[in-house]
CSV table of C-alpha atoms and ligand atoms in Angstrom, one decimal:
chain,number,residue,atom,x,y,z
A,9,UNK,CA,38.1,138.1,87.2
A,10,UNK,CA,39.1,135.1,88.9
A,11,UNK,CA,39.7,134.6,92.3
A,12,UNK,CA,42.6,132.2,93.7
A,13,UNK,CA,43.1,132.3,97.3
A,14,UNK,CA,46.5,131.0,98.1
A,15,UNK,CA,46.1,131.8,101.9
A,16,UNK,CA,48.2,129.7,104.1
A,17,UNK,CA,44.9,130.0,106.7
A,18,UNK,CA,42.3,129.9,107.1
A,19,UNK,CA,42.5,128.5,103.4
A,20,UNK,CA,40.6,127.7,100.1
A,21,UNK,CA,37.8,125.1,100.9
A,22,UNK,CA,36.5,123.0,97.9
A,23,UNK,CA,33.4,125.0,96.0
A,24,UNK,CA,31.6,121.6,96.4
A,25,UNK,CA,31.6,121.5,99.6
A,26,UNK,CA,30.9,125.0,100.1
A,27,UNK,CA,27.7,124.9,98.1
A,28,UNK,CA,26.3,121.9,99.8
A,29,UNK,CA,26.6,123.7,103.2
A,30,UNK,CA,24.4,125.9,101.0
A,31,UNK,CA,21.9,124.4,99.9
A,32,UNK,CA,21.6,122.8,104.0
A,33,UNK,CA,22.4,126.0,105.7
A,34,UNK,CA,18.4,126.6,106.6
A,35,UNK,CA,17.4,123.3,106.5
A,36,UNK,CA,19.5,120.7,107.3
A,37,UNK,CA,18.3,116.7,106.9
A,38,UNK,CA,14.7,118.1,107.1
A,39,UNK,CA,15.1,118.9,110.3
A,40,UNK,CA,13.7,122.8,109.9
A,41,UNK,CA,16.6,124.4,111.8
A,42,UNK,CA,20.3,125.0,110.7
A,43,UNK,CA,23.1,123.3,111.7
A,44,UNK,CA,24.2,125.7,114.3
A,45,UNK,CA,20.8,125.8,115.9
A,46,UNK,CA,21.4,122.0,117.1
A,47,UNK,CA,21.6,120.7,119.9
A,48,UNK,CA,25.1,118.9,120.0
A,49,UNK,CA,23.2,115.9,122.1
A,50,UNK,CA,20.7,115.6,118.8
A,51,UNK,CA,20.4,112.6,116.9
A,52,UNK,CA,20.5,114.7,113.7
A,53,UNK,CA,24.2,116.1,115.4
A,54,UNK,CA,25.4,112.4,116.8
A,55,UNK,CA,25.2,111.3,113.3
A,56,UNK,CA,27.5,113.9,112.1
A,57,UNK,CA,30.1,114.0,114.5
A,58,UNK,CA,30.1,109.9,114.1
A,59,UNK,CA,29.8,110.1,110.3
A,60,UNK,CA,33.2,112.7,110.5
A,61,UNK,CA,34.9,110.5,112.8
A,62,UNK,CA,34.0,106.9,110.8
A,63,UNK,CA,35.2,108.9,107.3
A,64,UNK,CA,38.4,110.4,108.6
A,65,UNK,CA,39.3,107.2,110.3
A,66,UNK,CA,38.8,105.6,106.6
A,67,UNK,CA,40.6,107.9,104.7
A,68,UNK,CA,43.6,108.0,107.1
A,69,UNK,CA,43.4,104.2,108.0
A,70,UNK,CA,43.3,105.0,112.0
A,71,UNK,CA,43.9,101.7,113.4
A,72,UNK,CA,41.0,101.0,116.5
A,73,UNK,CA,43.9,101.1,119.0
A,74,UNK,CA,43.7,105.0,118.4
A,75,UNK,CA,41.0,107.7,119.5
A,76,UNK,CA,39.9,110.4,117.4
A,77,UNK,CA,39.0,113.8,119.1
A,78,UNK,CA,37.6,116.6,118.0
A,79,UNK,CA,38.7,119.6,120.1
A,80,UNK,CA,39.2,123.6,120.4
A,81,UNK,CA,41.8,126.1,120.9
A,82,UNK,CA,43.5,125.9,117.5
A,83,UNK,CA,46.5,123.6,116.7
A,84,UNK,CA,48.2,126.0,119.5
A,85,UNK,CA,46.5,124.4,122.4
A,86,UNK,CA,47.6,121.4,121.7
A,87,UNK,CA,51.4,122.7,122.6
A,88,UNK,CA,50.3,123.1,126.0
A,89,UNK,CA,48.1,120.1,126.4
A,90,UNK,CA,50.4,117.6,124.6
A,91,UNK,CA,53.3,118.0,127.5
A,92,UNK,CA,50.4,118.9,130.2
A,93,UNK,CA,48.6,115.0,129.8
A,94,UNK,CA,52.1,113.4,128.3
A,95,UNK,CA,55.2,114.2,129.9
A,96,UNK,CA,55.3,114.9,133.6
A,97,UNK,CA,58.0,113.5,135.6
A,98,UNK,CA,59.5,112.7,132.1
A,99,UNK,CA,61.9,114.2,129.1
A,100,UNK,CA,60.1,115.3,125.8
A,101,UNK,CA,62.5,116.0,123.0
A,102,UNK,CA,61.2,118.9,120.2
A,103,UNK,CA,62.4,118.8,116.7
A,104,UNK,CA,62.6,122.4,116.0
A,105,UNK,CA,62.1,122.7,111.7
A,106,UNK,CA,60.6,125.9,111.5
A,107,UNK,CA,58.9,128.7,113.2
A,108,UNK,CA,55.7,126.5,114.7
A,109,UNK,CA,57.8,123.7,116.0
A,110,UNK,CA,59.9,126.6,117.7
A,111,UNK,CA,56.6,127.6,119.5
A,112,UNK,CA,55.7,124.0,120.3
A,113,UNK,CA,58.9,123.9,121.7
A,114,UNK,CA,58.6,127.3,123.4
A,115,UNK,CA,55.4,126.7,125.0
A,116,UNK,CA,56.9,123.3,126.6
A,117,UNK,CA,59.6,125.5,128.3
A,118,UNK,CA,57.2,127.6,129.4
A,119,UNK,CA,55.0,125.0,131.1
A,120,UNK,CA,57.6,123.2,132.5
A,121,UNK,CA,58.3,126.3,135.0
A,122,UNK,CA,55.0,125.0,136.6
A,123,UNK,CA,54.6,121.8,136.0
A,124,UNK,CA,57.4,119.2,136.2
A,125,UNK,CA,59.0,117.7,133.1
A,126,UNK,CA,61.7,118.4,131.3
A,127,UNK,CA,61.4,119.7,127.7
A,128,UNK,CA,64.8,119.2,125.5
A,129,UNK,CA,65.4,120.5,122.0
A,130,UNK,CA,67.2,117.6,120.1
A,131,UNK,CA,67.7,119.6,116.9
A,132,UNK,CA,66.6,122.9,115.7
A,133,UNK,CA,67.9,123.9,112.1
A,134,UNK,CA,67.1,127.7,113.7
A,135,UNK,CA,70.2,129.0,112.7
A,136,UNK,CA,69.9,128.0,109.0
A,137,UNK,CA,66.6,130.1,109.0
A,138,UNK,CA,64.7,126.9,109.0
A,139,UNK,CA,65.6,126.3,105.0
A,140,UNK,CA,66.1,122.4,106.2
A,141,UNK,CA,64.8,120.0,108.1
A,142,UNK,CA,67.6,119.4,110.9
A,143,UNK,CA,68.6,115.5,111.8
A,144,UNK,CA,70.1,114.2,114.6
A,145,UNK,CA,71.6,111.4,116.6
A,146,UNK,CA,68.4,108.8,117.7
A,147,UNK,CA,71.1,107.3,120.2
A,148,UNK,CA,71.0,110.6,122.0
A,149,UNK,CA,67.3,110.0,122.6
A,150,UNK,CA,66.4,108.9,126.1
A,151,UNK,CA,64.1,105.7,125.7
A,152,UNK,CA,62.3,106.8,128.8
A,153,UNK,CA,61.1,109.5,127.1
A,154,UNK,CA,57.6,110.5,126.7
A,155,UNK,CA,57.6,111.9,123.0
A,156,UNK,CA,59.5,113.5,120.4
A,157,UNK,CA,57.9,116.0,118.9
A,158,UNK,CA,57.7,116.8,115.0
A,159,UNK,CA,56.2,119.4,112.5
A,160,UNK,CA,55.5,117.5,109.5
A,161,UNK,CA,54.6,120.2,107.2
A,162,UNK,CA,56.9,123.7,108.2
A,163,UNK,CA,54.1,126.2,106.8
A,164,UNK,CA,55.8,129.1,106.9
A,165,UNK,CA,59.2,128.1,105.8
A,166,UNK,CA,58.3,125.0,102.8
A,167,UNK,CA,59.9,122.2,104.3
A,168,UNK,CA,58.7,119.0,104.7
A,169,UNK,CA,59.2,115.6,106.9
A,170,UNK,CA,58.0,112.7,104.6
A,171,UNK,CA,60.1,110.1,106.4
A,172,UNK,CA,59.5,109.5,110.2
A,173,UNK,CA,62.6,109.7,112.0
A,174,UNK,CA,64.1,106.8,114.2
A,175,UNK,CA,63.3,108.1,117.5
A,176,UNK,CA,64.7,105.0,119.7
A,177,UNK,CA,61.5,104.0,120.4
A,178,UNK,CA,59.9,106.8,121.8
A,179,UNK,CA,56.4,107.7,120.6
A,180,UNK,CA,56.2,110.6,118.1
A,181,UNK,CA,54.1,113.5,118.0
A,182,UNK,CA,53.2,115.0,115.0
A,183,UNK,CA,52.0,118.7,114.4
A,184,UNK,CA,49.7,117.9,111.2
A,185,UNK,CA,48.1,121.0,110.5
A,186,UNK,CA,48.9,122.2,107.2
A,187,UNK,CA,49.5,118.9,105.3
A,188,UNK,CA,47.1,116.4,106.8
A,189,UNK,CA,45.1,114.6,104.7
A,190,UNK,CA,47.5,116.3,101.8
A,191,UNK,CA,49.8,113.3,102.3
A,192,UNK,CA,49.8,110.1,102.9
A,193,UNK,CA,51.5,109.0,106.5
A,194,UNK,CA,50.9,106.2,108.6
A,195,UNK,CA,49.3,106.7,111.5
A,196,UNK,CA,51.0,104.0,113.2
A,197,UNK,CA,54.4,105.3,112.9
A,198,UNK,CA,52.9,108.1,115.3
A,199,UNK,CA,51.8,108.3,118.6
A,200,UNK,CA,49.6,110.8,118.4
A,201,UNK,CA,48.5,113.3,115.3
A,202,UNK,CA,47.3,116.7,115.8
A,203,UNK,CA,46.1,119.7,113.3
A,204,UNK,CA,43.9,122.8,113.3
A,205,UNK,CA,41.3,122.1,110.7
A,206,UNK,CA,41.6,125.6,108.7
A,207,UNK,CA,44.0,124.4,106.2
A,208,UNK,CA,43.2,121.3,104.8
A,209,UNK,CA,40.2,120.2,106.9
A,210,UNK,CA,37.4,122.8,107.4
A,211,UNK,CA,36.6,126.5,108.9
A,212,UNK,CA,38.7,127.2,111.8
A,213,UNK,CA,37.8,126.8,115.5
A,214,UNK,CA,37.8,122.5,115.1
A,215,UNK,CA,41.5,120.8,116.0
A,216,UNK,CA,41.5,117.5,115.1
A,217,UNK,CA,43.8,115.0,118.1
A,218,UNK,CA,44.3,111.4,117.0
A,219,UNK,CA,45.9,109.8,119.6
A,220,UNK,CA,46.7,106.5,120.8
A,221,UNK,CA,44.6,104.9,123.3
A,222,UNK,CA,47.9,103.9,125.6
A,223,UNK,CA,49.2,107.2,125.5
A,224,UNK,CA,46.6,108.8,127.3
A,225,UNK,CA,47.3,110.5,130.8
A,226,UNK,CA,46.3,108.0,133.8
A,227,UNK,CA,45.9,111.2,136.2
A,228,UNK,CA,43.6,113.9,135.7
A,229,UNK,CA,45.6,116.9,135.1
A,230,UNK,CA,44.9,120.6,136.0
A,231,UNK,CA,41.6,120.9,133.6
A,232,UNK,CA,38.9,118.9,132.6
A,233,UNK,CA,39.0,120.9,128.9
A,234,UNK,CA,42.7,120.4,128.4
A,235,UNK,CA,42.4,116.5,129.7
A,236,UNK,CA,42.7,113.8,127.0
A,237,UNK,CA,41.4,111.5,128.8
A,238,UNK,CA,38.1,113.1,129.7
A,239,UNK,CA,38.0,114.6,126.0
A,240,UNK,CA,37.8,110.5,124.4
A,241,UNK,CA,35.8,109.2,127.3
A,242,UNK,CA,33.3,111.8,126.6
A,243,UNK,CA,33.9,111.1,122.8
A,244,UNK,CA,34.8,115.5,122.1
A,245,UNK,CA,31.2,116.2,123.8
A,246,UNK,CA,32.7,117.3,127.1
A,247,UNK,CA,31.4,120.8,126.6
A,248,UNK,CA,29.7,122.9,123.4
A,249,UNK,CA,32.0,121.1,120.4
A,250,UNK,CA,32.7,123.3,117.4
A,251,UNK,CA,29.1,121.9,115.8
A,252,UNK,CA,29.5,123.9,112.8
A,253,UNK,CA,32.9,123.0,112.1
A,254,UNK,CA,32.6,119.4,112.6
A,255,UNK,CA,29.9,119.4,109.8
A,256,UNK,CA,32.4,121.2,107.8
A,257,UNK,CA,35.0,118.6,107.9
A,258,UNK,CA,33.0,115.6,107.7
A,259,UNK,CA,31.8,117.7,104.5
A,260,UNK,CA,35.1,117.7,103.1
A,261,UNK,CA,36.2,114.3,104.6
A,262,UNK,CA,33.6,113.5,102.1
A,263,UNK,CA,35.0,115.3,99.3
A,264,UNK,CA,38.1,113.6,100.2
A,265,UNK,CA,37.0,110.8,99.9
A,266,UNK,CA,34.8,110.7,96.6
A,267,UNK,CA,37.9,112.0,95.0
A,268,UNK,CA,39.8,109.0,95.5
A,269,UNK,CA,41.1,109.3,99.2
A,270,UNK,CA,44.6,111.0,100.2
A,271,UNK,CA,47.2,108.8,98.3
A,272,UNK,CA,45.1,110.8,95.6
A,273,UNK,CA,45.1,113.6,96.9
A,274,UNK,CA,49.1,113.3,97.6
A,275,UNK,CA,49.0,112.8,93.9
A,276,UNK,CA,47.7,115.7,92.9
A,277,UNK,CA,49.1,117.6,95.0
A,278,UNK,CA,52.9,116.9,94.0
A,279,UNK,CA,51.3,117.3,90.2
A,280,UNK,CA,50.3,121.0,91.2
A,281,UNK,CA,53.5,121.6,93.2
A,282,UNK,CA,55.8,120.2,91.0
A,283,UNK,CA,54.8,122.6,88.3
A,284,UNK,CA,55.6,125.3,90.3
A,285,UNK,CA,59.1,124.2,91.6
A,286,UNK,CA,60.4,123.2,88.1
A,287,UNK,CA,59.4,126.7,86.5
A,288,UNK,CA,61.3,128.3,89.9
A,289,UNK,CA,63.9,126.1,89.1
A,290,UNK,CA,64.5,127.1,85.8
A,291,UNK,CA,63.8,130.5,86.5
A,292,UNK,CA,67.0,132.7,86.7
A,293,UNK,CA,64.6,135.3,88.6
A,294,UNK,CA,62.9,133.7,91.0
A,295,UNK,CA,64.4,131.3,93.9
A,296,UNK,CA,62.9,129.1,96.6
A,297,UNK,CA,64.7,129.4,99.8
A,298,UNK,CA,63.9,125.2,101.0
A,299,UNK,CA,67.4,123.4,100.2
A,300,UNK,CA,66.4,120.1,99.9
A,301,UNK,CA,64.4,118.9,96.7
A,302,UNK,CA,62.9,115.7,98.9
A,303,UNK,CA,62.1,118.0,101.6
A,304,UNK,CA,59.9,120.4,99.9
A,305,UNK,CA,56.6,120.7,101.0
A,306,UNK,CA,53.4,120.0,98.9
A,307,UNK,CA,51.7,122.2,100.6
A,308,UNK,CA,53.3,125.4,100.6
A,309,UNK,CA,55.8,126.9,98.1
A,310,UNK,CA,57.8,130.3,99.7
A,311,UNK,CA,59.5,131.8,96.8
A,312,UNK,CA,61.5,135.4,96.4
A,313,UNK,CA,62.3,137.7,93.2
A,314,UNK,CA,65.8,139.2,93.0
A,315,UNK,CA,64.9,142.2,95.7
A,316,UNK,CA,62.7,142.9,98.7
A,317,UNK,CA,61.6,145.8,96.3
A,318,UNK,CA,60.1,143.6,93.8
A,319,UNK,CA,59.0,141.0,95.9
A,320,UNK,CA,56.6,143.8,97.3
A,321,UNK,CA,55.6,145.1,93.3
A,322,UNK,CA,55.0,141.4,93.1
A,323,UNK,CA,52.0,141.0,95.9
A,324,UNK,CA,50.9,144.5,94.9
A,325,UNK,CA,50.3,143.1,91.3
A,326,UNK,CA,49.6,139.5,91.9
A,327,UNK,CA,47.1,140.8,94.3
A,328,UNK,CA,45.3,143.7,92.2
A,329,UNK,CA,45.3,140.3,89.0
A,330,UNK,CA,43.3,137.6,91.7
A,331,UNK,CA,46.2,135.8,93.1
A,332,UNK,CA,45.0,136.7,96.6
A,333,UNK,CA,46.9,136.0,100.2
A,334,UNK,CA,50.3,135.3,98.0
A,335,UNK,CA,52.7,137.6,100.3
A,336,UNK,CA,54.6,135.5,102.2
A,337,UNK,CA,54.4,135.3,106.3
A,338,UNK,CA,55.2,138.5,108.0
A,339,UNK,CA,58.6,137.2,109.6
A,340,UNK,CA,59.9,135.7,106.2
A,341,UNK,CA,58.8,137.8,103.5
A,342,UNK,CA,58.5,137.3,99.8
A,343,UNK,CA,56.2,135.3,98.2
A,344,UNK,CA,54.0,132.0,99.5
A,345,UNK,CA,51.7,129.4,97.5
A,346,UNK,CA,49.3,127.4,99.4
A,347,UNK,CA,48.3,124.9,97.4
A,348,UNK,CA,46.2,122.7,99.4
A,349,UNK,CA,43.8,119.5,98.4
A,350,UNK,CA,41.0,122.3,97.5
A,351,UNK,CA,43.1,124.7,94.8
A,352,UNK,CA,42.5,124.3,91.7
A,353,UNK,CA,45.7,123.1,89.4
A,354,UNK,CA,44.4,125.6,87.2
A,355,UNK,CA,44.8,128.3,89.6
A,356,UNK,CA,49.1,127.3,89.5
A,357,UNK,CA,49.1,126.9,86.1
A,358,UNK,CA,47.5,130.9,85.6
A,359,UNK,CA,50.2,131.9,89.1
A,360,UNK,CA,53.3,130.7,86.7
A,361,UNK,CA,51.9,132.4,83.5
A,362,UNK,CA,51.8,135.4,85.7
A,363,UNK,CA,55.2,135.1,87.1
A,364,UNK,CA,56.4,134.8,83.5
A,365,UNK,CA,55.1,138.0,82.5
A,366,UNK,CA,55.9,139.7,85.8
A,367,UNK,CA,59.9,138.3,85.4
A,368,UNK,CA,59.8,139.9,81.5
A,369,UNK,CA,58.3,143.1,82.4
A,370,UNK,CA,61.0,143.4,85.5
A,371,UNK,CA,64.7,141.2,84.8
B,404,PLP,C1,48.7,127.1,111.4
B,404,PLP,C2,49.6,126.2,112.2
B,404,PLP,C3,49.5,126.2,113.6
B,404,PLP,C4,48.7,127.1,114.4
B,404,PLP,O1,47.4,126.7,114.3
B,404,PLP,P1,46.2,127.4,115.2
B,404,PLP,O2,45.1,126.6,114.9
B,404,PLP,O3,46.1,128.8,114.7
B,404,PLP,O4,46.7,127.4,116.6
B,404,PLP,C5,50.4,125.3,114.2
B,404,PLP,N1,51.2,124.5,113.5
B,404,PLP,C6,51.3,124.5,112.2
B,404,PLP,C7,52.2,123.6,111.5
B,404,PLP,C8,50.5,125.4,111.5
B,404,PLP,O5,50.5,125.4,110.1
């Protein structure tokens, strides 16, 4: 039988790249050792923590002006050390989209209790249950500001922002994780760029912090591990990096790259998606819950059936066929596609030959 993993993350990882970590796993460059038994101040590791850096600053055009860093602690950190190096003294505005950007935004508040800065939500689309992205008003943003904060890609709920909002001039800071490298943005219309690595990138324990060089704290701040600053100047070998994981992305950034880079991979990715929302769409059965057709996300596809009852015979079956990690996320329910740069289009086209059979045996 075969296997699709549609997990949200940690996620499918191209078969490519999984057997060439093979085929090195005992042995890597000649060097008699694996990976993980390197030393992360060996030539054989400086080359690969360079060689990631120099291939995701070409596939994502990072101008020089930025600093790429390679960090731990899971896209979550980053909500903490994003107001900790940015914001004190200052305002931070959160765009709250969907369930992440609400713990972005909920971690700020939290902070702020100890540290001083003042976290403001400027839209939150909360009470809609997240099935849009909200707008707002970029008049009402204080120029002074240090950030406004975005989720690109709402993972949980489908959404996504493929338009960077007017943010009066204040830098914004994206929350990446689950469609970096999936499509195409400008770094430049960002101040900084953050994402755990386990959906799109690699295994997880690597976050990946691209951030402008201007932007980074003048003061130390309460921790040399959650410092930006000391981070770049000790280019992400501060302490023990993620070695392991950082081979593993510059792996895929590889893949990424010999398959024509991420407008291609945008490409292909709307291709796969696209055949799933048009045969939801004409579907009398099943229903997406995102309310916006240029705000759908790429990435992930939440869909329902007519009942909470079958939406449960649906993961049971789907499950027990090889459509594995379809259920949707524990506080939404239903049904989620992942369909990130590594799944196969074939593995959507067998899903919606499923669903078909699934919606005749149950209308
Ligand atoms: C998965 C995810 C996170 C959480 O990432 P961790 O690495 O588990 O902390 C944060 N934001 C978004 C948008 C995500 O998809």
């Amino acid at each position: 039988m075969t296997i699709y993993n549609f997990s949200a993350g940690p996620a499918v990882l191209p078969k490519e790249v999984l057997e060439k970590a093979q085929a090195e796993f005992l042995d890597y460059a000649t060097s008699g050792m694996s990976v993980m038994e390197l030393s992360h101040r060996s030539k054989e590791f400086d080359e690969i923590i360079k060689g990631a850096e120099s291939l995701l600053r070409e596939l994502m055009q990072i101008p020089d002006t930025y600093r790429v860093l390679f960090l731990q602690g899971g896209a979550s950190t980053q909500f903490s050390m994003i107001p900790l190096n940015l914001a004190q003294g200052r305002k931070a505005y959160y765009v709250v989209a969907g369930s992440w950007g609400k713990k972005a935004y909920t971690e700020a508040v939290k902070l702020s209790k100890t540290i001083p800065f003042e976290p403001i939500c400027l839209a939150s689309s909360e009470p809609q249950n997240y099935v849009e992205i909200p707008s707002f008003d970029a008049g009402a943003i204080d120029p002074q500001a240090a950030y406004v904060h975005v989720t690109t890609n709402n993972t949980i709920e489908g959404t996504a922002l493929y338009q960077v909002p007017d943010t009066n001039g204040v830098p914004v800071i994206a929350d990446m994780s689950s469609n970096i490298l999936a499509a195409d943005y400008q770094v430049e219309d960002f101040g900084m760029i953050y994402a755990g690595a386990q959906k799109n990138i690699g295994p997880a324990g690597v976050t990946v912090v691209i951030i402008r060089e201007d932007l980074l704290n003048q003061e130390p701040v309460l921790s040399s591990m959650l410092d930006y600053r000391i981070q770049a100047e000790n280019n992400s070998l501060y302490n023990t990096p993620p070695t392991f994981g950082i081979y593993m992305a510059k792996l895929v950034f590889e893949w990424v790259k010999d398959l024509g880079g991420v407008a291609e991979m945008e490409k292909r990715n709307r291709e796969k998606s696209d055949l799933l929302y048009d045969y939801i769409e004409q579907s009398s059965f099943y229903t997406s819950p995102v309310l916006h057709k240029k705000q759908r996300s790429v990435a992930n596809i939440p869909f329902v059936s007519p009942s909470a009852e079958l939406d449960v015979k649906f993961n049971k079956e789907a499950d027990a066929a090889g459509f594995k990690n379809i259920k949707g996320h524990r506080s939404v329910g239903g049904m989620r596609a992942s369909l990130y740069n590594a799944f196969p289009r074939q593995g959507v086209v067998d899903l919606i030959a499923f669903m078909k059979k699934f919606e005749e045996e149950n209308a």
